[in-house]
Amino acid sequence: MKWHEILIRYGEITTKGRNRKLFINRLKENLRYTFADVPNLRIRSERDRMYLSSNVDTEMEELIKRLPHIFGIHSFSPVAQCEPTIEEMKKLAVEIVKDMNYQGKTFKVNAKRSFKKFPMDTYELQRTLGSHVLSSLPGMTVQMKNPDIELRVEVREKAVYMMIDVIPGAGGLPIGSNGKALLLLSGGIDSPVAAYYMMKRGVRVEAIHFFSPPFTSDQSLGKVKELCEKISRFGGKIRLHVIPFTEIQQKIQNSVPENVTMTSTRRMMMKVADVVRKEIDAKAIVTGENLGQVASQTLESLAAINAVTTTPILRPLITFDKLEIIEVAKKIGTYDISIRPFEDCCTVFTPANPKTKPRIDKMNYYESFTDFDELIERAVKNREIHTFPKKQTDEFLDFL
């Protein structure tokens, strides 16, 4: 079936009142960025709808394939068009339904006359098209409520548009419509899912990863880069800040009691993240922490970690069950990457008996004997920055 354009329904954007245009423009910009590799893409936006089109069939197929992952879209439908004559409408209606597995299905026509001067009224148009399709494609029965196949017809002045499929979108708000935050990305299962939920609420995400060679391997860092590549496909560019953390982590092991090294490590990570956050002008820090999942995620531990910064710390997974997080990770395609057995800097230095109720005053006391500020400044200065998605390159170009 040759589709002429794709109709996008906004969903939550329609509730934004006077700010609606800002959200629509942000969605349009995200679509242009996401489909930068679709050269013939055309975008037309209206108050309640947006339309995408291309005169290249393979590009239309690519749009339909990738649109379900773009935040800010409630649903979309591939649309075919014809001349606004009843004979052309009959031919197109049969062509659309014929491509479906229609035998034994229930069917109805739902018409909308945006062009009120069309010679048939809505009821007459629905009856005419419906009877023609049923007689041309025997095996279906009429059902007005919740049919298996609903042919939607919109009559405009210069053309008629028809559609059947209503494909669910990712929902939420366009990325970038709610500011920017810095994500602590470990390489495990939780933090990529936290990124997904923040992006769904319109937050543009940059990521920070703490790398401790030789205790953590290049494969561990490679896993994190793959996760960034995967996350970036939801419609937003992601920068990854890789922090050399070995010096700080070794200093922690030598400076504080063993049972609070994990809490101190998380506190230093938060301090480093806060410095980077200020540099990139992000408004919050995001983590994949989940209440009670490990020793560093008790209320007392989280309070001790929070105490080193006044920046808002967002934890979108705080009440999730682990199985719920795994289910979402599988859905968004990050799970198989996250479970690769390469340890991050937190797991390689996990104490045998971590303290679950650390006191803030005690943590301040233990850390007061070491000048961590100088180490933090050096780590931030020496960080590497990577941008995702990576541009695709031809591996044979060097031979030309």
PDB file of N, CA, C and O in Angstrom, residues 166-225:
ATOM      1  N   VAL A 166      -4.064   2.714  13.789  1.00  0.00           N
ATOM      2  CA  VAL A 166      -3.727   3.720  14.792  1.00  0.00           C
ATOM      3  C   VAL A 166      -2.595   3.107  15.627  1.00  0.00           C
ATOM      4  O   VAL A 166      -2.820   2.229  16.454  1.00  0.00           O
ATOM      5  N   ILE A 167      -1.375   3.549  15.380  1.00  0.00           N
ATOM      6  CA  ILE A 167      -0.187   2.944  15.989  1.00  0.00           C
ATOM      7  C   ILE A 167       0.188   3.732  17.240  1.00  0.00           C
ATOM      8  O   ILE A 167       0.353   4.956  17.174  1.00  0.00           O
ATOM      9  N   PRO A 168       0.316   3.072  18.395  1.00  0.00           N
ATOM     10  CA  PRO A 168       0.652   3.800  19.627  1.00  0.00           C
ATOM     11  C   PRO A 168       2.025   4.455  19.536  1.00  0.00           C
ATOM     12  O   PRO A 168       2.971   3.875  18.996  1.00  0.00           O
ATOM     13  N   GLY A 169       2.129   5.671  20.075  1.00  0.00           N
ATOM     14  CA  GLY A 169       3.414   6.340  20.178  1.00  0.00           C
ATOM     15  C   GLY A 169       4.022   6.133  21.554  1.00  0.00           C
ATOM     16  O   GLY A 169       3.483   5.399  22.385  1.00  0.00           O
ATOM     17  N   ALA A 170       5.143   6.796  21.804  1.00  0.00           N
ATOM     18  CA  ALA A 170       5.827   6.648  23.089  1.00  0.00           C
ATOM     19  C   ALA A 170       5.179   7.474  24.194  1.00  0.00           C
ATOM     20  O   ALA A 170       5.453   7.269  25.374  1.00  0.00           O
ATOM     21  N   GLY A 171       4.298   8.426  23.814  1.00  0.00           N
ATOM     22  CA  GLY A 171       3.643   9.269  24.820  1.00  0.00           C
ATOM     23  C   GLY A 171       4.599  10.290  25.406  1.00  0.00           C
ATOM     24  O   GLY A 171       5.672  10.581  24.874  1.00  0.00           O
ATOM     25  N   GLY A 172       4.213  10.846  26.549  1.00  0.00           N
ATOM     26  CA  GLY A 172       5.062  11.797  27.243  1.00  0.00           C
ATOM     27  C   GLY A 172       5.144  13.144  26.548  1.00  0.00           C
ATOM     28  O   GLY A 172       4.239  13.556  25.824  1.00  0.00           O
ATOM     29  N   LEU A 173       6.276  13.833  26.766  1.00  0.00           N
ATOM     30  CA  LEU A 173       6.504  15.172  26.238  1.00  0.00           C
ATOM     31  C   LEU A 173       7.774  15.185  25.384  1.00  0.00           C
ATOM     32  O   LEU A 173       8.679  14.369  25.600  1.00  0.00           O
ATOM     33  N   PRO A 174       7.867  16.090  24.420  1.00  0.00           N
ATOM     34  CA  PRO A 174       9.063  16.147  23.561  1.00  0.00           C
ATOM     35  C   PRO A 174      10.324  16.409  24.376  1.00  0.00           C
ATOM     36  O   PRO A 174      10.333  17.259  25.272  1.00  0.00           O
ATOM     37  N   ILE A 175      11.389  15.683  24.059  1.00  0.00           N
ATOM     38  CA  ILE A 175      12.659  15.861  24.764  1.00  0.00           C
ATOM     39  C   ILE A 175      13.153  17.292  24.586  1.00  0.00           C
ATOM     40  O   ILE A 175      13.173  17.824  23.485  1.00  0.00           O
ATOM     41  N   GLY A 176      13.547  17.913  25.699  1.00  0.00           N
ATOM     42  CA  GLY A 176      14.028  19.280  25.677  1.00  0.00           C
ATOM     43  C   GLY A 176      12.984  20.295  26.103  1.00  0.00           C
ATOM     44  O   GLY A 176      13.313  21.460  26.339  1.00  0.00           O
ATOM     45  N   SER A 177      11.731  19.866  26.226  1.00  0.00           N
ATOM     46  CA  SER A 177      10.670  20.792  26.623  1.00  0.00           C
ATOM     47  C   SER A 177      10.657  21.034  28.126  1.00  0.00           C
ATOM     48  O   SER A 177       9.972  21.932  28.608  1.00  0.00           O
ATOM     49  N   ASN A 178      11.428  20.232  28.898  1.00  0.00           N
ATOM     50  CA  ASN A 178      11.464  20.379  30.351  1.00  0.00           C
ATOM     51  C   ASN A 178      12.887  20.533  30.882  1.00  0.00           C
ATOM     52  O   ASN A 178      13.197  20.084  31.990  1.00  0.00           O
ATOM     53  N   GLY A 179      13.743  21.149  30.097  1.00  0.00           N
ATOM     54  CA  GLY A 179      15.087  21.429  30.587  1.00  0.00           C
ATOM     55  C   GLY A 179      16.049  20.269  30.442  1.00  0.00           C
ATOM     56  O   GLY A 179      15.803  19.304  29.725  1.00  0.00           O
ATOM     57  N   LYS A 180      17.176  20.368  31.164  1.00  0.00           N
ATOM     58  CA  LYS A 180      18.260  19.387  31.053  1.00  0.00           C
ATOM     59  C   LYS A 180      18.697  18.913  32.419  1.00  0.00           C
ATOM     60  O   LYS A 180      18.701  19.674  33.386  1.00  0.00           O
ATOM     61  N   ALA A 181      19.054  17.608  32.496  1.00  0.00           N
ATOM     62  CA  ALA A 181      19.544  17.023  33.745  1.00  0.00           C
ATOM     63  C   ALA A 181      20.760  16.153  33.446  1.00  0.00           C
ATOM     64  O   ALA A 181      20.976  15.719  32.309  1.00  0.00           O
ATOM     65  N   LEU A 182      21.551  15.891  34.495  1.00  0.00           N
ATOM     66  CA  LEU A 182      22.749  15.054  34.380  1.00  0.00           C
ATOM     67  C   LEU A 182      22.482  13.715  35.034  1.00  0.00           C
ATOM     68  O   LEU A 182      22.147  13.643  36.219  1.00  0.00           O
ATOM     69  N   LEU A 183      22.639  12.634  34.272  1.00  0.00           N
ATOM     70  CA  LEU A 183      22.351  11.273  34.730  1.00  0.00           C
ATOM     71  C   LEU A 183      23.621  10.558  35.151  1.00  0.00           C
ATOM     72  O   LEU A 183      24.609  10.540  34.414  1.00  0.00           O
ATOM     73  N   LEU A 184      23.620   9.948  36.353  1.00  0.00           N
ATOM     74  CA  LEU A 184      24.695   9.058  36.767  1.00  0.00           C
ATOM     75  C   LEU A 184      24.457   7.702  36.114  1.00  0.00           C
ATOM     76  O   LEU A 184      23.530   6.978  36.478  1.00  0.00           O
ATOM     77  N   LEU A 185      25.280   7.359  35.125  1.00  0.00           N
ATOM     78  CA  LEU A 185      25.102   6.150  34.322  1.00  0.00           C
ATOM     79  C   LEU A 185      26.162   5.129  34.693  1.00  0.00           C
ATOM     80  O   LEU A 185      27.337   5.291  34.382  1.00  0.00           O
ATOM     81  N   SER A 186      25.733   4.056  35.348  1.00  0.00           N
ATOM     82  CA  SER A 186      26.681   3.074  35.858  1.00  0.00           C
ATOM     83  C   SER A 186      27.012   1.977  34.858  1.00  0.00           C
ATOM     84  O   SER A 186      28.088   1.393  34.903  1.00  0.00           O
ATOM     85  N   GLY A 187      26.083   1.657  33.994  1.00  0.00           N
ATOM     86  CA  GLY A 187      26.240   0.508  33.113  1.00  0.00           C
ATOM     87  C   GLY A 187      25.377  -0.652  33.537  1.00  0.00           C
ATOM     88  O   GLY A 187      25.313  -1.675  32.848  1.00  0.00           O
ATOM     89  N   GLY A 188      24.679  -0.522  34.674  1.00  0.00           N
ATOM     90  CA  GLY A 188      23.774  -1.569  35.139  1.00  0.00           C
ATOM     91  C   GLY A 188      22.403  -1.460  34.495  1.00  0.00           C
ATOM     92  O   GLY A 188      22.199  -0.719  33.531  1.00  0.00           O
ATOM     93  N   ILE A 189      21.441  -2.154  35.076  1.00  0.00           N
ATOM     94  CA  ILE A 189      20.099  -2.210  34.512  1.00  0.00           C
ATOM     95  C   ILE A 189      19.306  -0.935  34.796  1.00  0.00           C
ATOM     96  O   ILE A 189      18.540  -0.457  33.949  1.00  0.00           O
ATOM     97  N   ASP A 190      19.502  -0.352  35.974  1.00  0.00           N
ATOM     98  CA  ASP A 190      18.594   0.690  36.452  1.00  0.00           C
ATOM     99  C   ASP A 190      18.766   2.049  35.771  1.00  0.00           C
ATOM    100  O   ASP A 190      17.786   2.681  35.378  1.00  0.00           O
ATOM    101  N   SER A 191      20.001   2.541  35.662  1.00  0.00           N
ATOM    102  CA  SER A 191      20.190   3.926  35.213  1.00  0.00           C
ATOM    103  C   SER A 191      19.720   4.187  33.779  1.00  0.00           C
ATOM    104  O   SER A 191      19.180   5.274  33.518  1.00  0.00           O
ATOM    105  N   PRO A 192      19.856   3.249  32.819  1.00  0.00           N
ATOM    106  CA  PRO A 192      19.285   3.521  31.498  1.00  0.00           C
ATOM    107  C   PRO A 192      17.762   3.649  31.540  1.00  0.00           C
ATOM    108  O   PRO A 192      17.182   4.445  30.796  1.00  0.00           O
ATOM    109  N   VAL A 193      17.121   2.871  32.415  1.00  0.00           N
ATOM    110  CA  VAL A 193      15.662   2.970  32.552  1.00  0.00           C
ATOM    111  C   VAL A 193      15.285   4.321  33.165  1.00  0.00           C
ATOM    112  O   VAL A 193      14.291   4.941  32.768  1.00  0.00           O
ATOM    113  N   ALA A 194      16.085   4.786  34.122  1.00  0.00           N
ATOM    114  CA  ALA A 194      15.849   6.118  34.696  1.00  0.00           C
ATOM    115  C   ALA A 194      15.963   7.185  33.610  1.00  0.00           C
ATOM    116  O   ALA A 194      15.160   8.132  33.566  1.00  0.00           O
ATOM    117  N   ALA A 195      16.947   7.048  32.720  1.00  0.00           N
ATOM    118  CA  ALA A 195      17.096   7.997  31.614  1.00  0.00           C
ATOM    119  C   ALA A 195      15.856   7.987  30.735  1.00  0.00           C
ATOM    120  O   ALA A 195      15.359   9.048  30.324  1.00  0.00           O
ATOM    121  N   TYR A 196      15.351   6.797  30.442  1.00  0.00           N
ATOM    122  CA  TYR A 196      14.164   6.658  29.598  1.00  0.00           C
ATOM    123  C   TYR A 196      12.978   7.420  30.185  1.00  0.00           C
ATOM    124  O   TYR A 196      12.287   8.174  29.476  1.00  0.00           O
ATOM    125  N   TYR A 197      12.753   7.270  31.486  1.00  0.00           N
ATOM    126  CA  TYR A 197      11.598   7.931  32.104  1.00  0.00           C
ATOM    127  C   TYR A 197      11.786   9.450  32.186  1.00  0.00           C
ATOM    128  O   TYR A 197      10.809  10.202  32.059  1.00  0.00           O
ATOM    129  N   MET A 198      13.009   9.913  32.387  1.00  0.00           N
ATOM    130  CA  MET A 198      13.232  11.353  32.407  1.00  0.00           C
ATOM    131  C   MET A 198      13.043  11.947  31.010  1.00  0.00           C
ATOM    132  O   MET A 198      12.442  13.023  30.853  1.00  0.00           O
ATOM    133  N   MET A 199      13.527  11.254  29.996  1.00  0.00           N
ATOM    134  CA  MET A 199      13.350  11.724  28.625  1.00  0.00           C
ATOM    135  C   MET A 199      11.877  11.734  28.236  1.00  0.00           C
ATOM    136  O   MET A 199      11.418  12.627  27.510  1.00  0.00           O
ATOM    137  N   LYS A 200      11.141  10.770  28.743  1.00  0.00           N
ATOM    138  CA  LYS A 200       9.703  10.722  28.452  1.00  0.00           C
ATOM    139  C   LYS A 200       8.980  11.934  29.021  1.00  0.00           C
ATOM    140  O   LYS A 200       7.945  12.353  28.488  1.00  0.00           O
ATOM    141  N   ARG A 201       9.496  12.524  30.079  1.00  0.00           N
ATOM    142  CA  ARG A 201       8.887  13.723  30.659  1.00  0.00           C
ATOM    143  C   ARG A 201       9.481  14.999  30.078  1.00  0.00           C
ATOM    144  O   ARG A 201       9.312  16.090  30.633  1.00  0.00           O
ATOM    145  N   GLY A 202      10.176  14.882  28.951  1.00  0.00           N
ATOM    146  CA  GLY A 202      10.653  16.055  28.250  1.00  0.00           C
ATOM    147  C   GLY A 202      11.999  16.570  28.687  1.00  0.00           C
ATOM    148  O   GLY A 202      12.407  17.666  28.281  1.00  0.00           O
ATOM    149  N   VAL A 203      12.737  15.808  29.511  1.00  0.00           N
ATOM    150  CA  VAL A 203      14.040  16.253  30.013  1.00  0.00           C
ATOM    151  C   VAL A 203      15.151  15.801  29.055  1.00  0.00           C
ATOM    152  O   VAL A 203      15.219  14.623  28.696  1.00  0.00           O
ATOM    153  N   ARG A 204      15.978  16.744  28.656  1.00  0.00           N
ATOM    154  CA  ARG A 204      17.155  16.389  27.861  1.00  0.00           C
ATOM    155  C   ARG A 204      18.242  15.893  28.817  1.00  0.00           C
ATOM    156  O   ARG A 204      18.521  16.537  29.833  1.00  0.00           O
ATOM    157  N   VAL A 205      18.845  14.754  28.492  1.00  0.00           N
ATOM    158  CA  VAL A 205      19.764  14.079  29.410  1.00  0.00           C
ATOM    159  C   VAL A 205      21.198  14.129  28.894  1.00  0.00           C
ATOM    160  O   VAL A 205      21.452  13.876  27.711  1.00  0.00           O
ATOM    161  N   GLU A 206      22.122  14.487  29.777  1.00  0.00           N
ATOM    162  CA  GLU A 206      23.533  14.189  29.571  1.00  0.00           C
ATOM    163  C   GLU A 206      23.926  13.167  30.632  1.00  0.00           C
ATOM    164  O   GLU A 206      23.296  13.097  31.692  1.00  0.00           O
ATOM    165  N   ALA A 207      24.945  12.367  30.349  1.00  0.00           N
ATOM    166  CA  ALA A 207      25.309  11.279  31.258  1.00  0.00           C
ATOM    167  C   ALA A 207      26.726  11.456  31.777  1.00  0.00           C
ATOM    168  O   ALA A 207      27.592  12.018  31.100  1.00  0.00           O
ATOM    169  N   ILE A 208      26.952  10.969  32.994  1.00  0.00           N
ATOM    170  CA  ILE A 208      28.287  10.971  33.585  1.00  0.00           C
ATOM    171  C   ILE A 208      28.589   9.556  34.063  1.00  0.00           C
ATOM    172  O   ILE A 208      27.731   8.895  34.667  1.00  0.00           O
ATOM    173  N   HIS A 209      29.787   9.080  33.743  1.00  0.00           N
ATOM    174  CA  HIS A 209      30.197   7.726  34.121  1.00  0.00           C
ATOM    175  C   HIS A 209      31.552   7.781  34.804  1.00  0.00           C
ATOM    176  O   HIS A 209      32.455   8.497  34.353  1.00  0.00           O
ATOM    177  N   PHE A 210      31.692   7.024  35.899  1.00  0.00           N
ATOM    178  CA  PHE A 210      32.926   7.024  36.683  1.00  0.00           C
ATOM    179  C   PHE A 210      33.733   5.777  36.333  1.00  0.00           C
ATOM    180  O   PHE A 210      33.289   4.644  36.560  1.00  0.00           O
ATOM    181  N   PHE A 211      34.929   6.011  35.784  1.00  0.00           N
ATOM    182  CA  PHE A 211      35.754   4.945  35.220  1.00  0.00           C
ATOM    183  C   PHE A 211      37.029   4.816  36.047  1.00  0.00           C
ATOM    184  O   PHE A 211      37.752   5.794  36.240  1.00  0.00           O
ATOM    185  N   SER A 212      37.288   3.597  36.548  1.00  0.00           N
ATOM    186  CA  SER A 212      38.409   3.381  37.466  1.00  0.00           C
ATOM    187  C   SER A 212      39.373   2.320  36.949  1.00  0.00           C
ATOM    188  O   SER A 212      39.463   1.213  37.489  1.00  0.00           O
ATOM    189  N   PRO A 213      40.115   2.623  35.886  1.00  0.00           N
ATOM    190  CA  PRO A 213      41.116   1.652  35.432  1.00  0.00           C
ATOM    191  C   PRO A 213      42.279   1.607  36.411  1.00  0.00           C
ATOM    192  O   PRO A 213      42.587   2.623  37.050  1.00  0.00           O
ATOM    193  N   PRO A 214      42.941   0.470  36.624  1.00  0.00           N
ATOM    194  CA  PRO A 214      42.721  -0.809  35.931  1.00  0.00           C
ATOM    195  C   PRO A 214      41.667  -1.700  36.606  1.00  0.00           C
ATOM    196  O   PRO A 214      41.502  -2.850  36.212  1.00  0.00           O
ATOM    197  N   PHE A 215      40.992  -1.149  37.628  1.00  0.00           N
ATOM    198  CA  PHE A 215      40.024  -1.972  38.362  1.00  0.00           C
ATOM    199  C   PHE A 215      38.762  -2.227  37.536  1.00  0.00           C
ATOM    200  O   PHE A 215      38.082  -3.233  37.726  1.00  0.00           O
ATOM    201  N   THR A 216      38.444  -1.305  36.635  1.00  0.00           N
ATOM    202  CA  THR A 216      37.348  -1.537  35.688  1.00  0.00           C
ATOM    203  C   THR A 216      37.931  -1.573  34.280  1.00  0.00           C
ATOM    204  O   THR A 216      38.891  -0.865  33.976  1.00  0.00           O
ATOM    205  N   SER A 217      37.328  -2.378  33.414  1.00  0.00           N
ATOM    206  CA  SER A 217      37.921  -2.672  32.110  1.00  0.00           C
ATOM    207  C   SER A 217      37.371  -1.764  31.013  1.00  0.00           C
ATOM    208  O   SER A 217      36.354  -1.089  31.179  1.00  0.00           O
ATOM    209  N   ASP A 218      38.053  -1.794  29.864  1.00  0.00           N
ATOM    210  CA  ASP A 218      37.566  -1.069  28.694  1.00  0.00           C
ATOM    211  C   ASP A 218      36.221  -1.629  28.224  1.00  0.00           C
ATOM    212  O   ASP A 218      35.412  -0.902  27.658  1.00  0.00           O
ATOM    213  N   GLN A 219      36.003  -2.930  28.461  1.00  0.00           N
ATOM    214  CA  GLN A 219      34.707  -3.517  28.092  1.00  0.00           C
ATOM    215  C   GLN A 219      33.576  -2.898  28.906  1.00  0.00           C
ATOM    216  O   GLN A 219      32.465  -2.709  28.407  1.00  0.00           O
ATOM    217  N   SER A 220      33.862  -2.565  30.171  1.00  0.00           N
ATOM    218  CA  SER A 220      32.862  -1.913  31.011  1.00  0.00           C
ATOM    219  C   SER A 220      32.493  -0.544  30.448  1.00  0.00           C
ATOM    220  O   SER A 220      31.313  -0.181  30.382  1.00  0.00           O
ATOM    221  N   LEU A 221      33.511   0.225  30.026  1.00  0.00           N
ATOM    222  CA  LEU A 221      33.253   1.532  29.429  1.00  0.00           C
ATOM    223  C   LEU A 221      32.548   1.387  28.083  1.00  0.00           C
ATOM    224  O   LEU A 221      31.642   2.172  27.759  1.00  0.00           O
ATOM    225  N   GLY A 222      32.937   0.382  27.314  1.00  0.00           N
ATOM    226  CA  GLY A 222      32.276   0.138  26.030  1.00  0.00           C
ATOM    227  C   GLY A 222      30.795  -0.155  26.197  1.00  0.00           C
ATOM    228  O   GLY A 222      29.963   0.266  25.381  1.00  0.00           O
ATOM    229  N   LYS A 223      30.458  -0.866  27.261  1.00  0.00           N
ATOM    230  CA  LYS A 223      29.060  -1.166  27.546  1.00  0.00           C
ATOM    231  C   LYS A 223      28.276   0.116  27.796  1.00  0.00           C
ATOM    232  O   LYS A 223      27.147   0.285  27.307  1.00  0.00           O
ATOM    233  N   VAL A 224      28.866   1.040  28.539  1.00  0.00           N
ATOM    234  CA  VAL A 224      28.207   2.315  28.833  1.00  0.00           C
ATOM    235  C   VAL A 224      28.006   3.118  27.556  1.00  0.00           C
ATOM    236  O   VAL A 224      26.947   3.742  27.353  1.00  0.00           O
ATOM    237  N   LYS A 225      28.986   3.103  26.675  1.00  0.00           N
ATOM    238  CA  LYS A 225      28.843   3.817  25.408  1.00  0.00           C
ATOM    239  C   LYS A 225      27.728   3.223  24.563  1.00  0.00           C
ATOM    240  O   LYS A 225      26.954   3.963  23.912  1.00  0.00           O
TER     241      LYS A 225
END
